[in-house]
């Protein structure tokens, strides 16, 4: 397990756990809160640009392929373990 930082155009940063297992990689702890906060749904798409040092710039597009309007504030979040 490792932690990565997702940075949005609004300047908000989210710490999300990156899991690796059996040759696959996915976001784990912190991702459900991120996806709920930005109301991600089937048909939305995200563009990730790796900046190095476990940091990604992320842009979110809605079903019409228009970049969303990012909230200026974000909830206080704590990364919890599911172990």
XYZ file of N, CA, C and O in Angstrom:
332
model
N 0.848 -1.184 0.000
C 0.000 0.000 0.000
C 0.887 1.239 0.000
O 1.913 1.286 0.642
N 0.442 2.262 -0.734
C 1.116 3.548 -0.701
C 0.061 4.639 -0.847
O -1.058 4.384 -1.278
N 0.417 5.845 -0.469
C -0.503 6.970 -0.556
C -0.122 7.846 -1.736
O 1.057 8.059 -2.008
N -1.143 8.349 -2.435
C -0.920 9.281 -3.527
C -1.765 10.527 -3.279
O -2.749 10.498 -2.541
N -1.358 11.612 -3.890
C -2.078 12.880 -3.772
C -2.739 13.179 -5.106
O -2.085 13.171 -6.154
N -4.049 13.413 -5.075
C -4.803 13.814 -6.260
C -5.066 15.309 -6.153
O -5.729 15.758 -5.218
N -4.530 16.080 -7.079
C -4.697 17.536 -7.041
C -5.639 17.974 -8.156
O -5.447 17.636 -9.318
N -6.671 18.730 -7.777
C -7.687 19.206 -8.715
C -7.363 20.625 -9.173
O -6.622 21.344 -8.503
N -7.910 21.068 -10.309
C -7.668 22.429 -10.798
C -8.045 23.517 -9.786
O -7.502 24.612 -9.829
N -8.960 23.216 -8.859
C -9.362 24.186 -7.843
C -8.296 24.362 -6.774
O -8.387 25.250 -5.934
N -7.287 23.477 -6.777
C -6.248 23.528 -5.751
C -6.472 22.518 -4.642
O -5.589 22.299 -3.818
N -7.654 21.910 -4.597
C -7.940 20.893 -3.586
C -7.036 19.692 -3.798
O -6.743 19.315 -4.934
N -6.591 19.116 -2.696
C -5.763 17.926 -2.754
C -6.386 16.832 -1.900
O -6.855 17.095 -0.798
N -6.396 15.624 -2.433
C -6.958 14.468 -1.750
C -5.877 13.410 -1.612
O -5.174 13.101 -2.585
N -5.751 12.847 -0.430
C -4.832 11.743 -0.207
C -5.637 10.446 -0.342
O -6.645 10.271 0.338
N -5.191 9.584 -1.237
C -5.899 8.338 -1.530
C -4.896 7.184 -1.474
O -3.744 7.330 -1.881
N -5.354 6.077 -0.966
C -4.504 4.903 -0.878
C -4.452 4.193 -2.229
O -5.475 4.000 -2.886
N -3.258 3.834 -2.652
C -3.062 3.094 -3.890
C -2.739 1.654 -3.517
O -1.800 1.389 -2.778
N -3.548 0.723 -3.997
C -3.356 -0.702 -3.709
C -2.816 -1.423 -4.926
O -3.239 -1.149 -6.048
N -1.906 -2.327 -4.685
C -1.360 -3.180 -5.758
C -1.523 -4.619 -5.329
O -1.208 -4.985 -4.199
N -2.026 -5.431 -6.252
C -2.174 -6.850 -5.962
C -2.305 -7.626 -7.259
O -3.075 -7.238 -8.141
N -1.538 -8.654 -7.369
C -1.624 -9.574 -8.499
C -1.524 -8.851 -9.848
O -2.284 -9.114 -10.778
N -0.600 -7.898 -9.936
C -0.373 -7.191 -11.189
C -1.358 -6.084 -11.495
O -1.303 -5.479 -12.560
N -2.282 -5.808 -10.583
C -3.265 -4.748 -10.796
C -3.070 -3.641 -9.769
O -2.534 -3.858 -8.691
N -3.535 -2.452 -10.124
C -3.425 -1.284 -9.246
C -4.778 -0.581 -9.221
O -5.433 -0.446 -10.253
N -5.205 -0.149 -8.029
C -6.467 0.597 -7.927
C -6.424 1.523 -6.729
O -5.627 1.360 -5.819
N -7.307 2.535 -6.750
C -7.466 3.435 -5.608
C -8.349 2.752 -4.587
O -9.342 2.121 -4.934
N -8.003 2.916 -3.311
C -8.759 2.262 -2.244
C -9.226 3.319 -1.244
O -10.016 4.188 -1.613
N -8.749 3.269 -0.026
C -9.196 4.205 1.015
C -9.061 5.651 0.537
O -8.048 6.041 -0.018
N -10.090 6.427 0.735
C -10.119 7.821 0.304
C -10.824 8.003 -1.030
O -11.391 9.060 -1.294
N -10.811 6.976 -1.885
C -11.469 7.085 -3.191
C -12.988 7.195 -3.082
O -13.589 8.031 -3.776
N -13.646 6.392 -2.232
C -15.112 6.542 -2.132
C -15.520 7.960 -1.730
O -16.481 8.511 -2.274
N -14.782 8.579 -0.823
C -15.095 9.945 -0.400
C -14.859 10.932 -1.540
O -15.656 11.853 -1.753
N -13.765 10.738 -2.263
C -13.457 11.582 -3.425
C -14.572 11.490 -4.462
O -15.089 12.503 -4.927
N -14.953 10.260 -4.821
C -15.967 10.078 -5.868
C -17.333 10.599 -5.432
O -18.077 11.147 -6.242
N -17.650 10.464 -4.147
C -18.927 10.995 -3.644
C -18.913 12.523 -3.646
O -19.872 13.165 -4.065
N -17.803 13.120 -3.190
C -17.708 14.572 -3.115
C -17.866 15.211 -4.495
O -18.516 16.242 -4.646
N -17.279 14.588 -5.524
C -17.367 15.129 -6.882
C -18.511 14.526 -7.691
O -18.615 14.749 -8.895
N -19.385 13.767 -7.033
C -20.581 13.174 -7.653
C -20.248 12.405 -8.922
O -20.951 12.514 -9.930
N -19.162 11.609 -8.868
C -18.784 10.813 -10.036
C -19.849 9.776 -10.312
O -20.418 9.187 -9.410
N -20.125 9.564 -11.588
C -21.163 8.635 -12.005
C -20.703 7.959 -13.289
O -19.761 8.414 -13.949
N -21.381 6.903 -13.644
C -21.096 6.205 -14.890
C -21.216 7.207 -16.042
O -22.194 7.956 -16.124
N -20.209 7.261 -16.884
C -20.214 8.209 -17.988
C -19.310 9.405 -17.748
O -18.955 10.116 -18.689
N -18.943 9.658 -16.489
C -17.954 10.690 -16.210
C -16.586 10.118 -16.540
O -16.378 8.912 -16.488
N -15.645 10.974 -16.874
C -14.298 10.480 -17.111
C -13.292 11.429 -16.492
O -13.552 12.608 -16.324
N -12.198 10.844 -16.099
C -11.152 11.580 -15.401
C -9.857 11.464 -16.185
O -9.561 10.414 -16.745
N -9.104 12.546 -16.203
C -7.798 12.559 -16.844
C -6.769 12.763 -15.737
O -6.847 13.732 -14.976
N -5.829 11.826 -15.648
C -4.778 11.868 -14.636
C -3.447 12.191 -15.314
O -3.123 11.612 -16.347
N -2.703 13.111 -14.742
C -1.352 13.402 -15.219
C -0.401 13.215 -14.045
O -0.506 13.916 -13.030
N 0.504 12.262 -14.165
C 1.435 11.979 -13.080
C 2.507 13.050 -13.047
O 3.139 13.346 -14.050
N 2.702 13.649 -11.875
C 3.662 14.729 -11.709
C 4.929 14.274 -10.988
O 5.815 15.078 -10.743
N 4.987 12.997 -10.616
C 6.131 12.497 -9.854
C 5.857 12.593 -8.356
O 4.903 13.250 -7.918
N 6.674 11.912 -7.577
C 6.553 11.944 -6.114
C 5.147 11.621 -5.624
O 4.631 12.257 -4.703
N 4.490 10.645 -6.259
C 3.148 10.182 -5.869
C 2.074 11.256 -5.977
O 1.085 11.236 -5.262
N 2.254 12.219 -6.879
C 1.259 13.274 -7.095
C 0.679 13.174 -8.500
O 1.404 13.005 -9.475
N -0.657 13.290 -8.560
C -1.367 13.299 -9.828
C -2.206 14.566 -9.932
O -2.881 14.948 -8.974
N -2.166 15.232 -11.086
C -3.147 16.270 -11.389
C -4.333 15.552 -12.013
O -4.158 14.657 -12.843
N -5.553 15.929 -11.615
C -6.756 15.256 -12.075
C -7.756 16.279 -12.602
O -8.015 17.293 -11.945
N -8.310 16.017 -13.773
C -9.415 16.814 -14.319
C -10.612 15.885 -14.470
O -10.461 14.738 -14.890
N -11.788 16.390 -14.118
C -13.016 15.585 -14.160
C -13.955 16.166 -15.212
O -14.206 17.378 -15.234
N -14.476 15.279 -16.063
C -15.403 15.671 -17.119
C -16.728 14.939 -16.926
O -16.742 13.767 -16.554
N -17.826 15.651 -17.183
C -19.142 15.031 -17.014
C -19.545 14.268 -18.270
O -18.751 14.117 -19.205
N -20.781 13.801 -18.290
C -21.266 12.970 -19.407
C -21.314 13.715 -20.730
O -21.326 13.099 -21.790
N -21.340 15.041 -20.694
C -21.353 15.825 -21.935
C -19.933 16.187 -22.373
O -19.762 16.982 -23.292
N -18.936 15.615 -21.694
C -17.513 15.863 -21.978
C -17.097 17.288 -21.637
O -16.142 17.826 -22.202
N -17.829 17.898 -20.712
C -17.508 19.235 -20.230
C -16.843 19.111 -18.872
O -17.310 18.364 -18.010
N -15.753 19.850 -18.671
C -15.097 19.810 -17.366
C -16.045 20.375 -16.324
O -16.722 21.383 -16.559
N -16.115 19.710 -15.177
C -17.036 20.132 -14.123
C -16.570 21.433 -13.488
O -15.429 21.847 -13.660
N -17.481 22.077 -12.763
C -17.113 23.212 -11.927
C -16.744 22.638 -10.574
O -17.563 21.991 -9.922
N -15.515 22.843 -10.176
C -15.016 22.253 -8.936
C -15.428 23.095 -7.739
O -15.297 24.325 -7.774
N -15.928 22.450 -6.685
C -16.221 23.192 -5.460
C -14.943 23.841 -4.928
O -13.853 23.281 -5.081
N -15.077 25.002 -4.333
C -13.907 25.697 -3.798
C -13.479 25.164 -2.445
O -12.365 25.393 -2.009
N -14.396 24.502 -1.763
C -14.058 23.937 -0.460
C -14.189 22.429 -0.528
O -14.873 21.885 -1.389
N -13.520 21.764 0.377
C -13.632 20.316 0.433
C -13.789 19.894 1.881
O -13.378 20.626 2.781
N -14.408 18.760 2.110
C -14.614 18.327 3.491
C -13.292 17.939 4.138
O -12.344 17.560 3.461
N -13.248 18.087 5.450
C -12.083 17.604 6.187
C -12.139 16.090 6.127
O -13.166 15.486 6.404
N -11.049 15.462 5.714
C -11.086 14.019 5.565
C -9.965 13.362 6.335
O -8.924 13.947 6.552
N -10.253 12.172 6.768
C -9.263 11.355 7.437
C -9.188 10.052 6.700
O -10.217 9.458 6.360
N -7.985 9.585 6.459
C -7.802 8.304 5.797
C -7.931 7.213 6.852
O -7.231 7.234 7.858
N -8.861 6.308 6.632
C -9.055 5.207 7.577
C -8.631 3.908 6.936
O -8.692 3.767 5.728
N -8.227 2.978 7.749
C -7.759 1.705 7.244
C -8.879 0.683 7.295
O -9.678 0.667 8.219
N -8.940 -0.171 6.283
C -9.915 -1.249 6.238
C -9.281 -2.569 6.600
O -9.819 -3.627 6.313
N -8.085 -2.547 7.180
C -7.385 -3.786 7.520
C -8.059 -4.504 8.656
O -8.599 -4.037 9.548
